[in-house]
N, CA and C atoms as an extended XYZ file, in Angstrom:
495
Properties=species:S:1:pos:R:3:atomname:S:1:resname:S:1:resid:I:1 pbc="F F F"
N        34.249      -11.074      -43.486 N   MET     1
C        33.314       -9.742      -43.821 CA  MET     1
C        31.677       -9.944      -42.778 C   MET     1
N        31.426      -11.584      -42.610 N   LYS     2
C        30.144      -11.686      -41.554 CA  LYS     2
C        30.555      -11.355      -40.476 C   LYS     2
N        32.141      -11.984      -40.440 N   ASN     3
C        32.441      -12.257      -38.985 CA  ASN     3
C        32.492      -10.892      -37.720 C   ASN     3
N        32.484       -9.478      -39.302 N   LYS     4
C        33.057       -8.475      -38.481 CA  LYS     4
C        31.418       -7.729      -37.695 C   LYS     4
N        30.673       -8.373      -39.048 N   VAL     5
C        29.156       -7.992      -38.953 CA  VAL     5
C        28.610       -8.285      -37.469 C   VAL     5
N        28.607       -9.417      -37.568 N   LYS     6
C        28.088       -9.774      -36.184 CA  LYS     6
C        28.660       -9.338      -35.386 C   LYS     6
N        30.142       -9.387      -34.912 N   LYS     7
C        30.841       -8.469      -33.822 CA  LYS     7
C        30.326       -6.931      -33.395 C   LYS     7
N        30.154       -6.158      -34.613 N   ILE     8
C        30.177       -4.932      -34.419 CA  ILE     8
C        27.979       -5.033      -34.075 C   ILE     8
N        27.237       -6.104      -34.315 N   PHE     9
C        26.048       -6.089      -33.935 CA  PHE     9
C        26.120       -6.019      -32.722 C   PHE     9
N        26.564       -7.513      -32.129 N   MET    10
C        26.180       -8.121      -30.698 CA  MET    10
C        27.242       -6.978      -29.886 C   MET    10
N        27.762       -6.102      -30.451 N   LEU    11
C        28.483       -4.792      -29.463 CA  LEU    11
C        27.392       -3.689      -29.602 C   LEU    11
N        26.853       -3.450      -30.124 N   CYS    12
C        25.626       -2.844      -30.456 CA  CYS    12
C        24.274       -3.035      -29.389 C   CYS    12
N        24.442       -4.259      -29.466 N   LEU    13
C        22.969       -5.182      -29.043 CA  LEU    13
C        23.606       -4.997      -27.067 C   LEU    13
N        24.960       -5.220      -27.245 N   SER    14
C        25.267       -5.106      -25.795 CA  SER    14
C        25.310       -3.636      -25.247 C   SER    14
N        25.931       -2.531      -25.854 N   LEU    15
C        25.449       -1.503      -25.612 CA  LEU    15
C        24.248       -0.927      -25.033 C   LEU    15
N        23.654       -1.109      -25.783 N   PHE    16
C        21.882       -0.709      -26.091 CA  PHE    16
C        21.509       -1.459      -24.848 C   PHE    16
N        21.518       -2.599      -24.332 N   MET    17
C        21.477       -3.155      -22.925 CA  MET    17
C        21.600       -2.435      -21.851 C   MET    17
N        22.320       -1.975      -21.996 N   MET    18
C        23.012       -0.850      -20.903 CA  MET    18
C        22.364        0.222      -20.777 C   MET    18
N        21.472        0.959      -21.660 N   ILE    19
C        20.768        2.037      -21.513 CA  ILE    19
C        19.587        1.640      -20.551 C   ILE    19
N        19.860        2.706      -19.290 N   PRO    20
C        18.783        2.305      -18.679 CA  PRO    20
C        17.774        3.247      -18.884 C   PRO    20
N        16.372        1.920      -18.226 N   SER    21
C        14.804        2.370      -18.910 CA  SER    21
C        13.919        2.058      -17.644 C   SER    21
N        12.453        2.842      -17.947 N   THR    22
C        11.837        3.011      -16.867 CA  THR    22
C        11.097        2.294      -17.481 C   THR    22
N        10.091        0.996      -16.323 N   ALA    23
C         8.905        0.182      -16.157 CA  ALA    23
C         8.124        1.215      -15.719 C   ALA    23
N         6.874        1.330      -16.540 N   TYR    24
C         6.026        1.381      -15.671 CA  TYR    24
C         4.657        0.542      -15.530 C   TYR    24
N         3.899        0.917      -14.274 N   ALA    25
C         3.236        0.009      -14.378 CA  ALA    25
C         1.968       -0.228      -15.063 C   ALA    25
N         1.122       -1.137      -15.413 N   SER    26
C        -0.031       -1.306      -16.622 CA  SER    26
C        -1.139       -0.773      -15.437 C   SER    26
N        -2.328        0.082      -16.276 N   ASP    27
C        -3.138        0.880      -16.497 CA  ASP    27
C        -4.165       -0.372      -14.952 C   ASP    27
N        -4.238       -1.193      -15.296 N   ASP    28
C        -4.627       -2.458      -14.996 CA  ASP    28
C        -4.820       -2.957      -13.567 C   ASP    28
N        -3.510       -1.952      -12.814 N   THR    29
C        -3.559       -2.147      -11.556 CA  THR    29
C        -4.550       -1.609      -10.638 C   THR    29
N        -5.226       -2.492       -9.723 N   PRO    30
C        -6.132       -1.942       -8.835 CA  PRO    30
C        -5.952       -0.763       -8.154 C   PRO    30
N        -6.765       -0.106       -7.330 N   ASP    31
C        -6.376        1.151       -6.401 CA  ASP    31
C        -6.459        0.777       -5.247 C   ASP    31
N        -5.862        0.217       -4.072 N   VAL    32
C        -6.792       -0.623       -3.120 CA  VAL    32
C        -6.466        0.194       -2.158 C   VAL    32
N        -7.513        0.427       -0.940 N   SER    33
C        -7.616        1.522       -0.055 CA  SER    33
C        -6.439        0.693        0.911 C   SER    33
N        -5.718        1.499        1.742 N   LYS    34
C        -4.979        0.606        2.902 CA  LYS    34
C        -5.783        0.583        4.421 C   LYS    34
N        -6.825        1.466        4.383 N   SER    35
C        -7.643        1.642        5.556 CA  SER    35
C        -8.799        0.285        4.967 C   SER    35
N        -9.281       -0.335        6.077 N   ALA    36
C       -10.097       -1.071        6.128 CA  ALA    36
C       -11.299       -0.792        6.085 C   ALA    36
N       -12.447       -1.103        5.574 N   LEU    37
C       -13.906       -0.718        6.158 CA  LEU    37
C       -14.120       -0.787        8.104 C   LEU    37
N       -14.996        0.215        7.994 N   SER    38
C       -15.191        0.274        9.435 CA  SER    38
C       -16.161       -1.028        9.778 C   SER    38
N       -16.096       -1.158       11.109 N   ASP    39
C       -17.061       -2.477       11.599 CA  ASP    39
C       -18.361       -2.465       10.891 C   ASP    39
N       -18.704       -1.323       11.170 N   GLU    40
C       -20.783       -0.872       10.878 CA  GLU    40
C       -20.710       -1.319        9.465 C   GLU    40
N       -19.526       -0.702        7.924 N   GLU    41
C       -19.815       -0.649        7.107 CA  GLU    41
C       -19.789       -2.158        6.450 C   GLU    41
N       -18.690       -3.053        7.653 N   ILE    42
C       -19.132       -4.579        6.657 CA  ILE    42
C       -20.271       -5.352        7.201 C   ILE    42
N       -20.273       -4.412        8.528 N   GLU    43
C       -21.745       -5.322        8.986 CA  GLU    43
C       -23.102       -4.771        7.664 C   GLU    43
N       -23.014       -3.605        7.727 N   ARG    44
C       -24.226       -3.684        6.704 CA  ARG    44
C       -24.239       -4.043        5.737 C   ARG    44
N       -22.951       -4.718        4.517 N   ILE    45
C       -22.657       -4.921        3.416 CA  ILE    45
C       -23.174       -6.299        3.439 C   ILE    45
N       -22.680       -6.988        4.625 N   VAL    46
C       -22.691       -8.725        5.069 CA  VAL    46
C       -24.103       -8.897        5.279 C   VAL    46
N       -25.056       -7.869        5.807 N   ALA    47
C       -26.015       -7.978        6.601 CA  ALA    47
C       -27.189       -9.107        6.121 C   ALA    47
N       -27.340       -8.574        4.427 N   PRO    48
C       -28.821       -8.685        3.680 CA  PRO    48
C       -28.209      -10.467        3.022 C   PRO    48
N       -26.626      -11.067        3.065 N   TYR    49
C       -26.132      -12.504        2.787 CA  TYR    49
C       -26.425      -13.128        4.022 C   TYR    49
N       -26.377      -12.696        5.149 N   GLU    50
C       -26.196      -13.706        6.602 CA  GLU    50
C       -27.137      -14.719        7.132 C   GLU    50
N       -26.697      -15.635        6.923 N   LYS    51
C       -27.250      -17.046        7.461 CA  LYS    51
C       -26.789      -17.457        8.269 C   LYS    51
N       -27.124      -17.975        9.491 N   ASP    52
C       -26.692      -19.124       10.074 CA  ASP    52
C       -26.468      -20.687        9.803 C   ASP    52
N       -25.196      -21.244       10.114 N   TYR    53
C       -24.727      -22.377        9.235 CA  TYR    53
C       -24.066      -23.114       10.040 C   TYR    53
N       -24.432      -22.769       11.482 N   SER    54
C       -23.785      -24.166       12.345 CA  SER    54
C       -24.548      -25.641       12.158 C   SER    54
N       -25.542      -25.443       11.726 N   THR    55
C       -26.332      -26.875       11.472 CA  THR    55
C       -25.864      -27.627       10.357 C   THR    55
N       -24.896      -26.926        9.462 N   ALA    56
C       -24.648      -27.179        7.932 CA  ALA    56
C       -23.452      -27.519        7.960 C   ALA    56
N       -22.480      -26.867        8.963 N   SER    57
C       -21.271      -27.307        9.429 CA  SER    57
C       -20.568      -28.945        9.630 C   SER    57
N       -20.270      -28.945        8.445 N   THR    58
C       -18.959      -30.648        8.890 CA  THR    58
C       -18.292      -30.651        9.922 C   THR    58
N       -17.760      -30.202       10.477 N   ALA    59
C       -16.452      -30.198       11.698 CA  ALA    59
C       -17.806      -29.222       12.417 C   ALA    59
N       -18.337      -28.029       12.577 N   GLY    60
C       -19.310      -27.747       13.319 CA  GLY    60
C       -18.229      -26.565       14.058 C   GLY    60
N       -16.860      -26.339       13.928 N   LEU    61
C       -15.911      -24.973       14.173 CA  LEU    61
C       -16.730      -23.999       13.885 C   LEU    61
N       -17.244      -24.132       12.430 N   ILE    62
C       -17.833      -22.433       11.959 CA  ILE    62
C       -19.056      -22.860       12.238 C   ILE    62
N       -19.423      -21.342       12.845 N   ASP    63
C       -21.055      -20.979       13.200 CA  ASP    63
C       -21.744      -20.015       12.005 C   ASP    63
N       -20.898      -19.098       11.239 N   MET    64
C       -22.041      -17.989       10.462 CA  MET    64
C       -20.479      -17.881        9.867 C   MET    64
N       -20.809      -17.613        8.513 N   TYR    65
C       -19.832      -17.200        7.356 CA  TYR    65
C       -20.402      -16.039        5.962 C   TYR    65
N       -20.203      -15.568        5.740 N   VAL    66
C       -20.517      -14.741        4.601 CA  VAL    66
C       -19.413      -13.826        3.704 C   VAL    66
N       -19.950      -13.759        2.186 N   ILE    67
C       -18.601      -12.982        1.685 CA  ILE    67
C       -19.770      -12.159        0.925 C   ILE    67
N       -19.738      -10.930        0.090 N   ALA    68
C       -20.245      -10.178       -0.365 CA  ALA    68
C       -19.401       -9.306       -0.978 C   ALA    68
N       -19.959       -8.505       -1.875 N   VAL    69
C       -19.155       -6.904       -2.634 CA  VAL    69
C       -20.747       -5.968       -2.700 C   VAL    69
N       -20.080       -5.108       -2.553 N   GLU    70
C       -20.736       -4.016       -3.161 CA  GLU    70
C       -20.269       -2.441       -3.936 C   GLU    70
N       -21.134       -2.150       -4.765 N   LYS    71
C       -20.751       -0.522       -5.394 CA  LYS    71
C       -21.078        0.112       -4.793 C   LYS    71
N       -19.802        1.042       -4.820 N   SER    72
C       -19.822        2.344       -4.079 CA  SER    72
C       -19.227        3.263       -5.017 C   SER    72
N       -19.937        4.231       -5.620 N   GLY    73
C       -19.538        5.482       -6.412 CA  GLY    73
C       -18.332        4.388       -7.657 C   GLY    73
N       -17.283        4.906       -7.464 N   SER    74
C       -16.291        4.376       -8.488 CA  SER    74
C       -15.656        2.823       -7.472 C   SER    74
N       -16.006        2.868       -6.354 N   TYR    75
C       -15.413        1.798       -5.671 CA  TYR    75
C       -15.979        0.556       -5.269 C   TYR    75
N       -15.144       -0.163       -5.181 N   LEU    76
C       -15.760       -1.867       -4.855 CA  LEU    76
C       -15.452       -1.948       -3.629 C   LEU    76
N       -16.510       -2.137       -2.679 N   LEU    77
C       -15.913       -2.721       -1.225 CA  LEU    77
C       -16.568       -4.108       -1.173 C   LEU    77
N       -15.104       -4.627       -0.449 N   VAL    78
C       -15.159       -6.187       -0.183 CA  VAL    78
C       -15.368       -6.359        1.144 C   VAL    78
N       -16.411       -7.046        1.972 N   ALA    79
C       -16.288       -7.952        3.246 CA  ALA    79
C       -16.793       -9.306        3.292 C   ALA    79
N       -16.248       -9.688        4.887 N   ALA    80
C       -16.451      -11.050        4.676 CA  ALA    80
C       -16.277      -11.337        6.667 C   ALA    80
N       -17.295      -11.941        6.830 N   LYS    81
C       -17.532      -12.571        7.932 CA  LYS    81
C       -16.991      -13.772        7.868 C   LYS    81
N       -16.752      -14.294        9.213 N   THR    82
C       -16.080      -15.826        9.629 CA  THR    82
C       -16.862      -16.011       11.173 C   THR    82
N       -17.326      -17.107       11.787 N   VAL    83
C       -17.622      -16.630       13.219 CA  VAL    83
C       -17.457      -18.486       13.572 C   VAL    83
N       -16.787      -18.178       14.403 N   CYS    84
C       -16.464      -19.798       15.190 CA  CYS    84
C       -17.076      -19.827       16.198 C   CYS    84
N       -16.744      -20.747       16.637 N   GLY    85
C       -17.124      -21.816       18.317 CA  GLY    85
C       -16.138      -21.604       18.771 C   GLY    85
N       -16.857      -21.164       20.206 N   ILE    86
C       -15.908      -20.895       21.599 CA  ILE    86
C       -14.732      -20.995       21.381 C   ILE    86
N       -14.494      -22.476       21.487 N   ASP    87
C       -12.973      -23.567       21.533 CA  ASP    87
C       -12.090      -23.409       20.291 C   ASP    87
N       -12.280      -22.360       19.395 N   VAL    88
C       -11.599      -22.063       17.972 CA  VAL    88
C       -10.532      -20.933       18.784 C   VAL    88
N        -9.720      -21.814       18.332 N   VAL    89
C        -8.320      -21.174       18.365 CA  VAL    89
C        -7.639      -20.603       17.513 C   VAL    89
N        -8.044      -20.601       16.426 N   LYS    90
C        -7.448      -20.190       14.871 CA  LYS    90
C        -8.801      -19.684       14.002 C   LYS    90
N        -8.955      -18.444       13.626 N   CYS    91
C        -9.976      -18.177       12.469 CA  CYS    91
C        -9.702      -16.996       11.965 C   CYS    91
N       -10.414      -17.353       10.973 N   GLY    92
C        -9.673      -16.347        9.601 CA  GLY    92
C       -10.113      -17.425        7.914 C   GLY    92
N        -9.146      -16.891        7.552 N   TYR    93
C        -9.087      -17.064        5.926 CA  TYR    93
C        -8.313      -17.611        4.752 C   TYR    93
N        -8.218      -18.798        4.386 N   THR    94
C        -6.493      -19.215        3.756 CA  THR    94
C        -6.561      -18.195        2.611 C   THR    94
N        -8.031      -17.889        2.011 N   GLU    95
C        -7.818      -16.841        0.854 CA  GLU    95
C        -8.789      -16.452        0.687 C   GLU    95
N        -8.667      -14.783        0.238 N   ILE    96
C        -9.946      -13.942       -0.452 CA  ILE    96
C        -9.481      -13.624       -1.720 C   ILE    96
N       -10.359      -13.634       -2.716 N   ARG    97
C        -9.992      -13.880       -3.750 CA  ARG    97
C       -10.879      -12.587       -4.388 C   ARG    97
N       -10.496      -11.664       -5.098 N   ILE    98
C       -11.590      -10.985       -5.572 CA  ILE    98
C       -11.216      -11.190       -7.141 C   ILE    98
N       -12.302      -10.902       -8.225 N   GLN    99
C       -12.329      -11.818       -9.583 CA  GLN    99
C       -13.592      -11.122       -9.999 C   GLN    99
N       -12.664      -11.064      -11.785 N   ARG   100
C       -13.571      -10.219      -12.589 CA  ARG   100
C       -13.547      -11.313      -14.069 C   ARG   100
N       -14.861      -10.477      -14.536 N   ARG   101
C       -14.486      -10.848      -15.702 CA  ARG   101
C       -15.849       -9.950      -16.668 C   ARG   101
N       -15.365       -9.580      -18.099 N   GLN   102
C       -16.238       -9.091      -18.794 CA  GLN   102
C       -17.618       -9.712      -18.818 C   GLN   102
N       -18.620       -8.806      -19.343 N   SER   103
C       -19.799       -8.960      -18.786 CA  SER   103
C       -20.524      -10.336      -20.196 C   SER   103
N       -19.628      -10.735      -20.690 N   ASN   104
C       -19.861      -11.481      -22.236 CA  ASN   104
C       -19.113      -12.471      -22.405 C   ASN   104
N       -17.910      -13.311      -21.122 N   ARG   105
C       -17.462      -13.919      -20.812 CA  ARG   105
C       -18.086      -14.897      -19.475 C   ARG   105
N       -18.001      -16.268      -20.093 N   ASN   106
C       -18.257      -17.208      -18.461 CA  ASN   106
C       -17.487      -17.224      -17.424 C   ASN   106
N       -16.089      -17.005      -17.518 N   SER   107
C       -14.748      -17.455      -16.833 CA  SER   107
C       -14.528      -16.173      -15.957 C   SER   107
N       -14.384      -16.620      -14.930 N   TRP   108
C       -13.465      -15.295      -14.271 CA  TRP   108
C       -12.094      -15.245      -13.758 C   TRP   108
N       -11.603      -14.671      -13.864 N   SER   109
C        -9.756      -14.159      -13.711 CA  SER   109
C        -9.605      -13.507      -12.366 C   SER   109
N        -8.646      -13.652      -11.249 N   ASP   110
C        -8.385      -13.678      -10.357 CA  ASP   110
C        -8.113      -12.110      -10.737 C   ASP   110
N        -8.452      -10.961       -9.797 N   TYR   111
C        -7.686       -9.732       -9.515 CA  TYR   111
C        -6.894       -9.265       -8.672 C   TYR   111
N        -7.370       -9.817       -6.990 N   ILE   112
C        -6.360       -9.594       -6.198 CA  ILE   112
C        -6.971      -10.468       -5.202 C   ILE   112
N        -5.117      -10.536       -4.642 N   VAL   113
C        -5.387      -12.422       -3.809 CA  VAL   113
C        -5.108      -12.237       -2.474 C   VAL   113
N        -6.006      -12.415       -1.063 N   TYR   114
C        -5.635      -11.921       -0.430 CA  TYR   114
C        -4.747      -13.273        0.052 C   TYR   114
N        -3.489      -13.711        1.096 N   GLU   115
C        -3.780      -15.199        1.907 CA  GLU   115
C        -3.362      -14.883        2.900 C   GLU   115
N        -3.942      -16.152        3.738 N   ASP   116
C        -3.164      -16.561        5.169 CA  ASP   116
C        -4.150      -15.393        6.374 C   ASP   116
N        -5.164      -14.959        6.210 N   LEU   117
C        -5.702      -14.122        6.896 CA  LEU   117
C        -6.485      -14.649        8.086 C   LEU   117
N        -5.383      -14.829        9.080 N   TYR   118
C        -5.675      -15.313       10.572 CA  TYR   118
C        -5.999      -14.408       12.080 C   TYR   118
N        -6.473      -14.862       12.611 N   ARG   119
C        -6.772      -14.114       13.988 CA  ARG   119
C        -6.743      -15.770       15.234 C   ARG   119
N        -6.066      -15.135       16.463 N   ASP   120
C        -6.050      -16.252       17.323 CA  ASP   120
C        -6.958      -15.997       18.396 C   ASP   120
N        -8.338      -16.075       17.315 N   SER   121
C        -9.680      -15.417       17.977 CA  SER   121
C       -10.339      -16.461       17.630 C   SER   121
N       -12.105      -16.224       17.831 N   SER   122
C       -13.165      -16.849       17.217 CA  SER   122
C       -13.945      -16.419       15.986 C   SER   122
N       -13.172      -15.105       15.747 N   SER   123
C       -14.002      -14.754       14.736 CA  SER   123
C       -13.150      -13.830       14.200 C   SER   123
N       -13.687      -13.588       13.144 N   TYR   124
C       -12.485      -12.830       11.942 CA  TYR   124
C       -13.394      -12.039       10.775 C   TYR   124
N       -13.270      -10.086       10.926 N   VAL   125
C       -14.298       -9.580        9.712 CA  VAL   125
C       -12.940       -9.119        8.630 C   VAL   125
N       -13.323       -8.803        7.853 N   PHE   126
C       -12.354       -8.628        6.989 CA  PHE   126
C       -12.939       -7.639        5.976 C   PHE   126
N       -12.468       -6.521        5.670 N   GLY   127
C       -13.145       -5.473        4.866 CA  GLY   127
C       -11.827       -4.962        3.783 C   GLY   127
N       -12.278       -4.263        2.732 N   SER   128
C       -11.037       -3.500        2.128 CA  SER   128
C       -12.189       -3.031        0.577 C   SER   128
N       -11.417       -1.718        0.516 N   LYS   129
C       -11.503       -0.791       -0.197 CA  LYS   129
C       -11.034       -0.675       -1.410 C   LYS   129
N       -11.567       -1.182       -2.893 N   ILE   130
C       -10.526       -1.120       -4.136 CA  ILE   130
C       -11.920       -0.250       -4.974 C   ILE   130
N       -10.521        0.445       -5.918 N   ARG   131
C       -11.318        1.053       -7.231 CA  ARG   131
C       -10.521        0.566       -8.330 C   ARG   131
N       -11.113       -0.242       -8.450 N   PRO   132
C       -11.091       -0.907       -9.825 CA  PRO   132
C       -11.896       -0.884      -11.086 C   PRO   132
N       -11.240       -1.036      -12.464 N   GLN   133
C       -11.288       -0.644      -13.485 CA  GLN   133
C       -12.722       -1.145      -13.625 C   GLN   133
N       -13.235       -0.256      -14.976 N   SER   134
C       -15.104       -0.421      -15.264 CA  SER   134
C       -15.127       -1.369      -16.215 C   SER   134
N       -16.491       -1.117      -16.458 N   GLY   135
C       -16.406       -2.513      -17.920 CA  GLY   135
C       -16.598       -3.859      -17.131 C   GLY   135
N       -16.289       -4.229      -15.627 N   TYR   136
C       -16.191       -5.657      -15.440 CA  TYR   136
C       -17.526       -5.674      -14.619 C   TYR   136
N       -17.714       -7.370      -14.405 N   GLN   137
C       -17.680       -7.074      -13.282 CA  GLN   137
C       -17.540       -8.224      -12.245 C   GLN   137
N       -17.486       -8.245      -11.542 N   TYR   138
C       -16.404       -8.452       -9.707 CA  TYR   138
C       -17.626       -9.503       -9.087 C   TYR   138
N       -17.259      -10.032       -8.228 N   ARG   139
C       -17.338      -10.476       -6.846 CA  ARG   139
C       -16.255      -11.751       -6.244 C   ARG   139
N       -16.320      -11.858       -5.221 N   ALA   140
C       -15.512      -12.037       -4.434 CA  ALA   140
C       -15.493      -13.737       -3.722 C   ALA   140
N       -14.350      -14.288       -3.602 N   THR   141
C       -14.739      -15.971       -3.038 CA  THR   141
C       -13.699      -15.959       -1.731 C   THR   141
N       -13.635      -17.099       -1.223 N   CYS   142
C       -12.972      -17.181       -0.391 CA  CYS   142
C       -13.063      -18.302        0.478 C   CYS   142
N       -11.813      -18.946        1.529 N   ILE   143
C       -12.336      -20.369        2.127 CA  ILE   143
C       -11.940      -19.786        3.199 C   ILE   143
N       -13.450      -19.700        4.165 N   HIS   144
C       -13.340      -19.692        5.344 CA  HIS   144
C       -12.776      -20.535        6.337 C   HIS   144
N       -12.011      -20.214        7.537 N   TYR   145
C       -10.896      -21.263        7.970 CA  TYR   145
C       -10.940      -21.572        9.380 C   TYR   145
N       -11.284      -22.763       10.148 N   ALA   146
C       -11.321      -22.213       11.796 CA  ALA   146
C       -10.262      -23.668       11.939 C   ALA   146
N        -9.854      -23.585       13.087 N   LYS   147
C        -8.654      -24.795       13.820 CA  LYS   147
C        -8.939      -24.187       15.503 C   LYS   147
N        -9.468      -25.780       15.733 N   LYS   148
C        -9.508      -26.186       16.676 CA  LYS   148
C        -8.253      -27.023       17.616 C   LYS   148
N        -7.880      -27.428       17.335 N   SER   149
C        -6.380      -28.250       17.441 CA  SER   149
C        -6.277      -28.789       16.120 C   SER   149
N        -4.362      -29.351       16.148 N   ILE   150
C        -3.896      -29.638       14.993 CA  ILE   150
C        -4.312      -30.770       14.498 C   ILE   150
N        -5.210      -31.510       14.943 N   PHE   151
C        -6.452      -32.156       14.681 CA  PHE   151
C        -7.759      -31.872       13.883 C   PHE   151
N        -7.980      -30.857       14.635 N   SER   152
C        -9.649      -30.570       13.900 CA  SER   152
C        -9.554      -29.042       13.549 C   SER   152
N        -9.444      -29.096       12.363 N   THR   153
C        -9.641      -27.876       11.692 CA  THR   153
C       -11.064      -28.009       10.405 C   THR   153
N       -11.521      -26.716        9.988 N   GLU   154
C       -12.929      -26.622        9.292 CA  GLU   154
C       -12.078      -25.527        7.847 C   GLU   154
N       -12.901      -25.523        6.854 N   LYS   155
C       -12.202      -25.103        5.785 CA  LYS   155
C       -13.833      -25.218        5.164 C   LYS   155
N       -14.356      -24.031        4.517 N   ILE   156
C       -15.357      -23.527        4.122 CA  ILE   156
C       -15.352      -23.044        2.228 C   ILE   156
N       -15.730      -23.376        1.349 N   ASN   157
C       -15.977      -22.708        0.429 CA  ASN   157
C       -17.097      -21.584        0.355 C   ASN   157
N       -16.511      -20.552        0.023 N   ASP   158
C       -17.884      -19.630       -0.354 CA  ASP   158
C       -17.694      -18.443       -1.523 C   ASP   158
N       -18.393      -17.877       -1.864 N   SER   159
C       -18.514      -16.751       -3.259 CA  SER   159
C       -19.549      -15.787       -2.704 C   SER   159
N       -18.943      -14.670       -3.160 N   SER   160
C       -20.646      -13.360       -2.843 CA  SER   160
C       -21.487      -13.114       -4.320 C   SER   160
N       -21.811      -11.810       -4.123 N   ASN   161
C       -22.539      -11.801       -4.992 CA  ASN   161
C       -22.109      -11.209       -6.051 C   ASN   161
N       -22.256      -10.622       -7.194 N   ILE   162
C       -21.876       -9.961       -8.364 CA  ILE   162
C       -22.125       -8.874       -8.757 C   ILE   162
N       -21.319       -7.812       -8.718 N   VAL   163
C       -21.825       -6.695       -9.529 CA  VAL   163
C       -20.876       -6.277      -10.463 C   VAL   163
N       -21.673       -5.165      -10.978 N   THR   164
C       -20.933       -4.457      -12.342 CA  THR   164
C       -20.587       -3.254      -12.221 C   THR   164
N       -19.403       -3.058      -12.249 N   MET   165
C       -18.489       -1.568      -12.376 CA  MET   165
C       -18.565       -0.735      -13.438 C   MET   165
């Protein structure tokens, strides 16, 4: 008798697994604008945080770097800029992370991660427009990157200001 009950149960379970179902994305998924910010918007956002770091740079490949965030209505604007020396062949970011935390928490969690953003030039500006969830603090972190040759590269960690949405 127990064996028949097990078989019927397994048959029902198998049939149940064949029923099609729809999976829905969480409301936690950010709305990321496909269009980048204009050069003027990026310059306006990063300007208050810009400094010349060429003397502090360890390898001397990155002359200036900055990352900043700004609240614009219900949007979070993220802007970053890396300026390298003229002999650099690749410039950009190994990663840019948009992070968030609740106001009463100390630890940050990744919200959106961009990886391997490079250009074969001596500068790279990045801009993104995100509609994040409200009730959190947001910041951006990145690793600025410059490459002169296979033996001469530089990476600099950087963090932005914090905004509350």
